Amino acid sequence: MEISENYLTNRVTGEIGQATAIYFPTSQDDVVELMQAVRKNHQKLITIGGHTGLSGATFPDNNQVLMSLEKMNRILKLDTETMTLTVEAGVTIAEISEFLAETPYFYAPDPGSKEASIGGNAATNAGGMRAVKYGVTRDNIRAMRVILADSRELQVGSINRKDSSGYDLKDIFIGSEGTLGVITELDLKIQPKPKFSRDILLGFESLTQLSPKVFEILASGLVPATLEFFERDSMSYSERALKLDFPDLSGQAFLLITLDGNAEQQLENELDYLASLSDEALILKDEQTRNAVWQLRGAIASSVELESIQEPLDVVVPVNKIAPTIIALKQMAIAADLSAIFFGHAGDGNIHANIIKNDLTDEEWTEKLEAYLDELYAYVAKVGGKPSAEHGIGLLKKPYFQKYIGTSELVAMKAIKRAFDPENILNPGKIFDL
Amino acid sequence: MEISENYLTNRVTGEIGQATAIYFPTSQDDVVELMQAVRKNHQKLITIGGHTGLSGATFPDNNQVLMSLEKMNRILKLDTETMTLTVEAGVTIAEISEFLAETPYFYAPDPGSKEASIGGNAATNAGGMRAVKYGVTRDNIRAMRVILADSRELQVGSINRKDSSGYDLKDIFIGSEGTLGVITELDLKIQPKPKFSRDILLGFESLTQLSPKVFEILASGLVPATLEFFERDSMSYSERALKLDFPDLSGQAFLLITLDGNAEQQLENELDYLASLSDEALILKDEQTRNAVWQLRGAIASSVELESIQEPLDVVVPVNKIAPTIIALKQMAIAADLSAIFFGHAGDGNIHANIIKNDLTDEEWTEKLEAYLDELYAYVAKVGGKPSAEHGIGLLKKPYFQKYIGTSELVAMKAIKRAFDPENILNPGKIFDL
C-alpha cells in the first residue's frame, strides 16, 4: 500500500516516518473492524485527524497502522433546545464554523488551525484565542463516542448539563492524544452568538509595562473574549507574508483584546476603560484595520514557517509569571544565539515561543535547540508551569514532560493507560514511555 | 473506641451503621499514616467531610475505619494574582464564604448545605444554584492534593489556566466519592465579585407554561447567575417552618432568577426583558422580600425534613425534558399515592424531587418508594437523564446507577477503580459493586 508522504511527515521537524498501511474509515463500524484486525495482528494503531498537530503525536514508527478519520466528516445533528451540535470526529473546525454561520449559534473554541479536525482538537484539548472567556475544547464538549482498544464502544459524558453519576470518563479521553481510544463522534456545546463585538489594540513600551495591565483587567471582573499579547518583532513575519501593515502605534509589546456581548453600551464603557490603560490605544472601529490586525496576529506561526524551520512551543505558566518568564526565555535565547519570537494568550498564561532556525546548519540547530529547550522547560517547571497548554505532548515534548512531571502523577497516568489499553495498541510511545 | 452516632447515621434513611474506629487527622501526614495502618491491617477506609451528603456515600459497614477531615480546616493561602484560594479539605463552604467576605473575591459554587466541607463538595462534584452561570464544583477547582490507597501523594491539576500535558487526573478524582483517594488540600478558583445583582420572580399557571420560557431565556444569550424553578406547593413547607410568607403572586409554577454583573444599566434592561415573560412578575427590589424569597427557596428540603421522613432526589435530564419529566413524575406519584414536591435548577435540567413519607407506615413507605423509584429512574434514563446531578450516587442510588449505565461505561469505571485502589480499600461498595 502506497502511503502519501503527507501522513508520514512530522510537520515540525520535517522528519519522514514509516507505517505498514493507512486506512480511511467512513463509519464507526469501520473503525471497530479495523481495531479488531489491528489487535488480532499484534499491530499498533495511530489515529490521524486533520494532520495539523504540532507535537508529533501522529508520527508513525515501524509496524504501525495509520487511520485517518478525514472521511468521517459528517455533521449529524443540530439540537437547538439543548444547544448541542453532533458531528463525526473528522469534521474540521472550518466546517463547523461554516455550518453554524447560517444559524444563531457558534462553537466557542478557536484554535489556530482551522483545518484541524474536531476529533484532533479533543485528543489534544486544543485551546485557542477565546479560551479566556469560553474555555478550551474540554469545556465545550458535552459527550463523545469512543472506540476502545478491545473494540468496545464507550459513551463518555452526556448532553445533561450537570452530572455526578460515577467517574468522569469524558475528561480522561480529552487530551489523551489517541493513546486510550479512538474518538469517533462528538456532541459539542454551542452557544447563542453575542450580538456585538469590539476590538482594541494597546501598545506598551515593554512586557514589563504590559504585564500588570493583564492582572488589572482580569481583577476588574471584565471577561474579554480574547486577551492576546505579542511583541512588535513577531508581527514582522506576518507583515512580510501577508503584505499588510501593522497599525502605526508606538510600543514594543501589545495587547489585542476582543470584547463581546449583547449590551452595546456596556461594551463601549469597557472599551473606554481599556483605552485608559495605555497612551497608545487604538479602538479597531475600521473593519479593514480590524481584519488586518487579526490576520497578522493569526498568521504569525505560519509566516515564520515560510521563512525558516521553527520549533513552535506552547508552554503555560501561572498568569502572574508571564512577563518574568518571557523576559527570562528571551535572555536565554540571546545567550544561546537563537532567534525567537514570543506571543500568546495573556489571559491564560499561555506563551507561544517560536524558536527560529534561520541559516543555522542542521547540526548547529539541533545542538543549540536542545540546550535551549532543556533550559526553557526547566525554567517553566520552576515557576509552576507545564510544557503544553494546548498542542499536547506527543513525541516532541515527551522528554521534558517525563522529566518534570511528579513521579506519582506519571505512575497514575501509566496505570490509566494500562487499564484502557493493556496491550499498548493505541499510539504507543506518545506522551510517555510505558 | 466510642463513635458518636452522628458519624454512623445515614442522614436520609435514619439507619445506623457500624465502624471499627474513627480518626480525626489534623495534617496530611496523619492521613498518610492512617492510610498505611488501614492497608497493613486489611481494613477499609471511609473519608467523611461535613457529613451532609444525601446519598449515603459515607455510611459505614463492618470492619470499616472512619476518617473525618473536620479538623483539617485551615485556610492556607489567598493568591490574588492567580485568583486562587488554597484550603484544607475539611474547611466548610460557610467558612470559605466568611473568609472571602472581607475580600473583593468570591468562590462561585453555592450548594445547598453550607456546612458541607469543600473536600466533600469535590468528592461529589456538588452543584448548587449558581451552576448555570459559574459551573459546578469541578469547574471551580484548579488543583488538589490526594492521598492514594498506597499512601503516595498525588498532585492533580495545577494553577495554570490551560493544560494539555498528559491525562487529566484532576477530573477523575472530582466526583469519585472517596473511592479513589483522599482529597486533603484544594486550590480553588476565586473570582472578582460582581458589583451589582438583581432578582426577579416570575409566576406561571403551570410548568407547561413555564418551560418554554427557560429555553427562551437561555437562547437569548442572557446568562443568569441563578435560574431556579419551583412549584407553589413546595413553598408551603418552608413558609410553615420559617414563618415567612411567599409574595402574593398568582401562579402554580415559578422562576426565581438572579442576574449579576458590573453594568447596572444592562442588568436593568435584562430585568425588563425577563419581566415581559410573565404577567405575574415581581422584581425583588425590597431587600426584606428578596431575603424572604431566597430563605424560603433555600429551606425547602430542610423544612420538609422537619415534618416527615423524605427521600431527596437530584436527577438531571436534558434541559428540554424538564417539564415533561416533572409532569410524568407527578403523575407517577399520584398513581402511587405518594406525596412529592418538585423544584430545582431549570438552567441545568436538575430536578429535585423530594418524596415525602408523611403518615405511611415504614412498610408502606418502603414498598411504595421502591416501586416509585424504579419507575422514576427508568423514566429519567429513557429521556437521556442521569440519576444524580449533584449529590452523587453513594449507596442509595447505586442500584439505579448500575442498572441504567452502559456496560462499557461501568467496565471502564471499574478498571479505573482497580488501577488506583487494587485492594479496594477506599469506600468499598459505593457508586458500584466491584
Coordinates of C-alpha atoms in Angstrom, one line a residue, chain A residues 153-400:
Chain A
E153 CA -17.9 1.4 22.1
L154 CA -17.8 3.8 25.1
Q155 CA -20.2 6.7 25.6
V156 CA -18.5 9.4 27.7
G157 CA -20.3 12.4 29.0
S158 CA -23.9 13.2 28.1
I159 CA -26.0 16.2 27.0
N160 CA -27.0 16.8 30.6
R161 CA -25.6 20.0 31.9
K162 CA -24.8 18.5 35.3
D163 CA -23.7 15.0 36.3
S164 CA -22.5 13.5 39.5
S165 CA -23.2 9.9 38.4
G166 CA -20.0 7.9 38.7
Y167 CA -16.5 8.7 37.5
D168 CA -15.9 11.4 34.8
L169 CA -14.8 9.3 31.9
K170 CA -15.1 12.1 29.3
D171 CA -12.2 14.2 30.7
I172 CA -9.8 11.2 30.7
F173 CA -10.2 10.9 26.9
I174 CA -10.0 14.6 26.2
G175 CA -6.3 15.4 25.9
S176 CA -5.2 11.7 25.8
E177 CA -3.8 12.1 22.3
G178 CA -5.1 8.9 20.8
T179 CA -3.5 6.7 23.4
L180 CA -6.6 5.5 25.2
G181 CA -9.3 5.2 22.5
V182 CA -10.5 6.4 19.1
I183 CA -12.9 9.3 19.4
T184 CA -15.4 8.8 16.5
E185 CA -18.3 11.2 17.3
L186 CA -18.8 14.3 19.5
D187 CA -21.7 16.3 21.0
L188 CA -20.5 19.8 21.1
K189 CA -21.8 22.6 23.2
I190 CA -22.9 25.5 21.1
Q191 CA -24.0 29.0 22.3
P192 CA -26.0 31.9 21.1
K193 CA -23.8 34.3 19.1
P194 CA -23.1 37.5 21.0
K195 CA -24.8 40.5 19.3
F196 CA -21.9 42.9 19.5
S197 CA -18.1 42.7 19.4
R198 CA -15.4 45.3 19.8
D199 CA -11.6 45.1 19.4
I200 CA -8.9 47.3 20.8
L201 CA -5.1 47.3 20.4
L202 CA -3.0 48.6 23.3
G203 CA 0.7 49.4 22.9
F204 CA 3.3 49.4 25.7
E205 CA 7.0 50.1 25.9
S206 CA 7.8 46.7 27.1
L207 CA 6.4 43.5 28.5
T208 CA 7.2 44.7 32.0
Q209 CA 4.8 47.5 31.5
L210 CA 2.2 45.4 29.8
S211 CA 2.1 42.6 32.4
P212 CA 0.4 44.4 35.3
K213 CA -2.3 45.6 33.0
V214 CA -3.3 41.9 32.4
F215 CA -3.9 41.4 36.1
E216 CA -5.7 44.7 36.4
I217 CA -8.1 43.7 33.6
L218 CA -8.7 40.2 35.0
A219 CA -9.2 41.5 38.5
S220 CA -11.7 44.2 37.3
G221 CA -14.2 41.4 36.6
L222 CA -14.2 42.2 32.9
V223 CA -14.0 39.0 30.9
P224 CA -12.7 39.7 27.5
A225 CA -13.4 37.2 24.7
T226 CA -9.7 37.3 23.7
L227 CA -6.7 38.8 25.5
E228 CA -3.8 38.3 23.2
F229 CA -0.3 39.6 23.6
F230 CA 2.6 39.8 21.2
E231 CA 5.8 41.6 20.7
R232 CA 6.3 44.0 17.8
D233 CA 9.0 41.7 16.3
S234 CA 6.7 38.8 16.0
M235 CA 4.5 40.9 13.6
S236 CA 7.2 41.4 11.1
Y237 CA 6.9 37.9 9.7
S238 CA 3.2 38.1 9.0
E239 CA 3.6 41.7 7.7
R240 CA 6.0 40.3 5.1
A241 CA 3.9 37.2 4.3
L242 CA 0.6 38.9 4.1
K243 CA 1.9 42.2 2.7
L244 CA -0.2 44.0 5.3
D245 CA 0.9 46.8 7.6
F246 CA 0.5 46.7 11.4
P247 CA -1.1 50.0 12.6
D248 CA 1.3 52.8 13.3
L249 CA 1.3 52.6 17.1
S250 CA 4.4 53.0 19.1
G251 CA 5.4 50.4 21.5
Q252 CA 7.3 47.0 21.7
A253 CA 4.6 44.9 23.4
F254 CA 0.9 44.8 22.5
L255 CA -2.4 43.6 23.9
L256 CA -5.1 42.8 21.4
I257 CA -8.4 42.5 23.1
T258 CA -11.9 41.5 21.9
L259 CA -15.0 42.2 23.9
D260 CA -18.3 40.6 23.0
G261 CA -21.8 40.6 24.5
N262 CA -25.3 41.7 24.0
A263 CA -25.2 45.1 25.6
E264 CA -23.6 47.6 23.2
Q265 CA -23.3 50.5 25.7
Q266 CA -21.6 48.2 28.2
L267 CA -19.0 47.2 25.6
E268 CA -18.4 50.9 24.9
N269 CA -17.8 51.6 28.6
E270 CA -15.5 48.6 28.8
L271 CA -13.6 49.8 25.7
D272 CA -13.2 53.3 27.3
Y273 CA -11.8 51.6 30.4
L274 CA -9.3 49.5 28.4
A275 CA -8.3 52.5 26.3
S276 CA -7.4 54.3 29.6
L277 CA -4.8 51.6 30.3
S278 CA -2.3 52.8 27.7
D279 CA -1.3 56.0 25.9
E280 CA -1.1 54.1 22.7
A281 CA -4.7 52.7 22.3
L282 CA -6.4 52.1 19.1
I283 CA -10.0 51.0 19.0
L284 CA -10.4 48.9 15.9
K285 CA -13.5 50.6 14.5
D286 CA -12.5 50.5 10.9
E287 CA -13.3 47.0 9.6
Q288 CA -10.3 46.9 7.3
T289 CA -7.8 47.7 10.0
R290 CA -9.5 45.3 12.4
N291 CA -9.3 42.5 9.8
A292 CA -5.7 43.3 9.0
V293 CA -4.7 43.2 12.7
W294 CA -6.4 39.8 13.3
Q295 CA -5.0 38.4 10.1
L296 CA -1.5 39.5 11.1
R297 CA -1.9 38.0 14.6
G298 CA -3.4 34.8 13.2
A299 CA -0.6 34.3 10.7
I300 CA 2.4 34.7 13.0
A301 CA 3.3 31.0 13.2
S302 CA 2.6 30.1 9.6
S303 CA 4.5 33.2 8.4
V304 CA 7.6 32.2 10.3
E305 CA 7.2 28.7 8.7
L306 CA 7.5 30.3 5.2
E307 CA 10.9 31.7 6.0
S308 CA 12.5 29.1 8.2
I309 CA 12.3 25.9 10.1
Q310 CA 10.9 26.7 13.5
E311 CA 10.1 25.0 16.8
P312 CA 6.6 26.2 17.9
L313 CA 6.2 25.9 21.7
D314 CA 3.1 26.4 23.7
V315 CA 4.2 26.4 27.3
V316 CA 1.8 27.6 30.1
V317 CA 2.7 29.4 33.3
P318 CA 0.6 30.8 36.1
V319 CA -0.8 34.2 34.8
N320 CA 1.4 36.2 37.2
K321 CA 4.5 34.6 35.7
I322 CA 4.1 35.6 32.1
A323 CA 6.3 38.7 31.9
P324 CA 9.2 37.3 34.0
T325 CA 9.0 34.0 32.1
I326 CA 9.2 35.7 28.7
I327 CA 12.0 38.0 29.8
A328 CA 14.0 35.0 31.1
L329 CA 13.3 33.0 27.9
K330 CA 14.4 35.9 25.7
Q331 CA 17.6 36.3 27.7
M332 CA 18.3 32.6 27.3
A333 CA 17.7 32.8 23.6
I334 CA 20.1 35.7 23.2
A335 CA 22.7 33.9 25.3
A336 CA 22.2 30.8 23.1
D337 CA 22.4 32.9 19.9
L338 CA 19.0 31.7 18.8
S339 CA 16.2 33.7 17.2
A340 CA 12.8 33.5 18.9
I341 CA 9.5 35.4 18.9
F342 CA 7.0 35.4 21.7
F343 CA 3.3 35.9 21.6
G344 CA 0.3 34.1 23.1
H345 CA -2.8 34.2 25.3
A346 CA -2.2 36.6 28.2
G347 CA -5.4 35.7 29.9
D348 CA -4.4 32.1 30.2
G349 CA -0.7 32.3 30.8
N350 CA -0.2 30.5 27.6
I351 CA 3.1 31.6 25.9
H352 CA 3.9 30.7 22.3
A353 CA 7.7 30.8 21.9
N354 CA 8.6 30.1 18.3
I355 CA 12.3 29.3 18.0
I356 CA 13.6 30.0 14.5
K357 CA 16.4 28.2 12.7
N358 CA 17.2 30.8 10.1
D359 CA 20.6 29.9 8.5
L360 CA 22.0 27.7 11.2
T361 CA 23.3 24.3 9.9
D362 CA 21.2 21.3 10.9
E363 CA 23.9 20.3 13.4
E364 CA 24.1 23.8 15.0
W365 CA 20.3 24.0 15.1
T366 CA 19.8 20.6 16.8
E367 CA 22.5 21.3 19.3
K368 CA 21.5 24.8 20.2
L369 CA 17.8 24.0 20.3
E370 CA 18.3 21.0 22.6
A371 CA 20.3 23.0 25.0
Y372 CA 17.8 25.9 24.9
L373 CA 14.8 23.6 25.4
D374 CA 16.5 22.0 28.4
E375 CA 16.9 25.4 30.0
L376 CA 13.4 26.6 28.9
Y377 CA 11.5 23.7 30.3
A378 CA 13.5 23.7 33.5
Y379 CA 12.5 27.4 33.9
V380 CA 8.8 26.7 33.1
A381 CA 8.7 23.9 35.7
K382 CA 10.4 26.1 38.3
V383 CA 7.7 28.7 38.1
G384 CA 5.0 26.0 38.3
G385 CA 4.2 25.9 34.6
K386 CA 3.6 23.0 32.2
P387 CA 5.2 22.0 28.9
S388 CA 2.0 22.2 26.9
A389 CA -1.0 24.5 27.2
E390 CA -2.9 23.4 24.0
H391 CA -0.8 21.5 21.5
G392 CA -0.3 18.3 23.6
I393 CA 2.9 16.4 24.4
G394 CA 3.1 13.9 21.5
L395 CA 6.7 12.9 20.8
L396 CA 8.5 16.3 20.8
K397 CA 7.7 17.3 24.3
K398 CA 7.8 13.8 25.8
P399 CA 11.4 14.0 27.3
Y400 CA 10.6 17.3 29.1

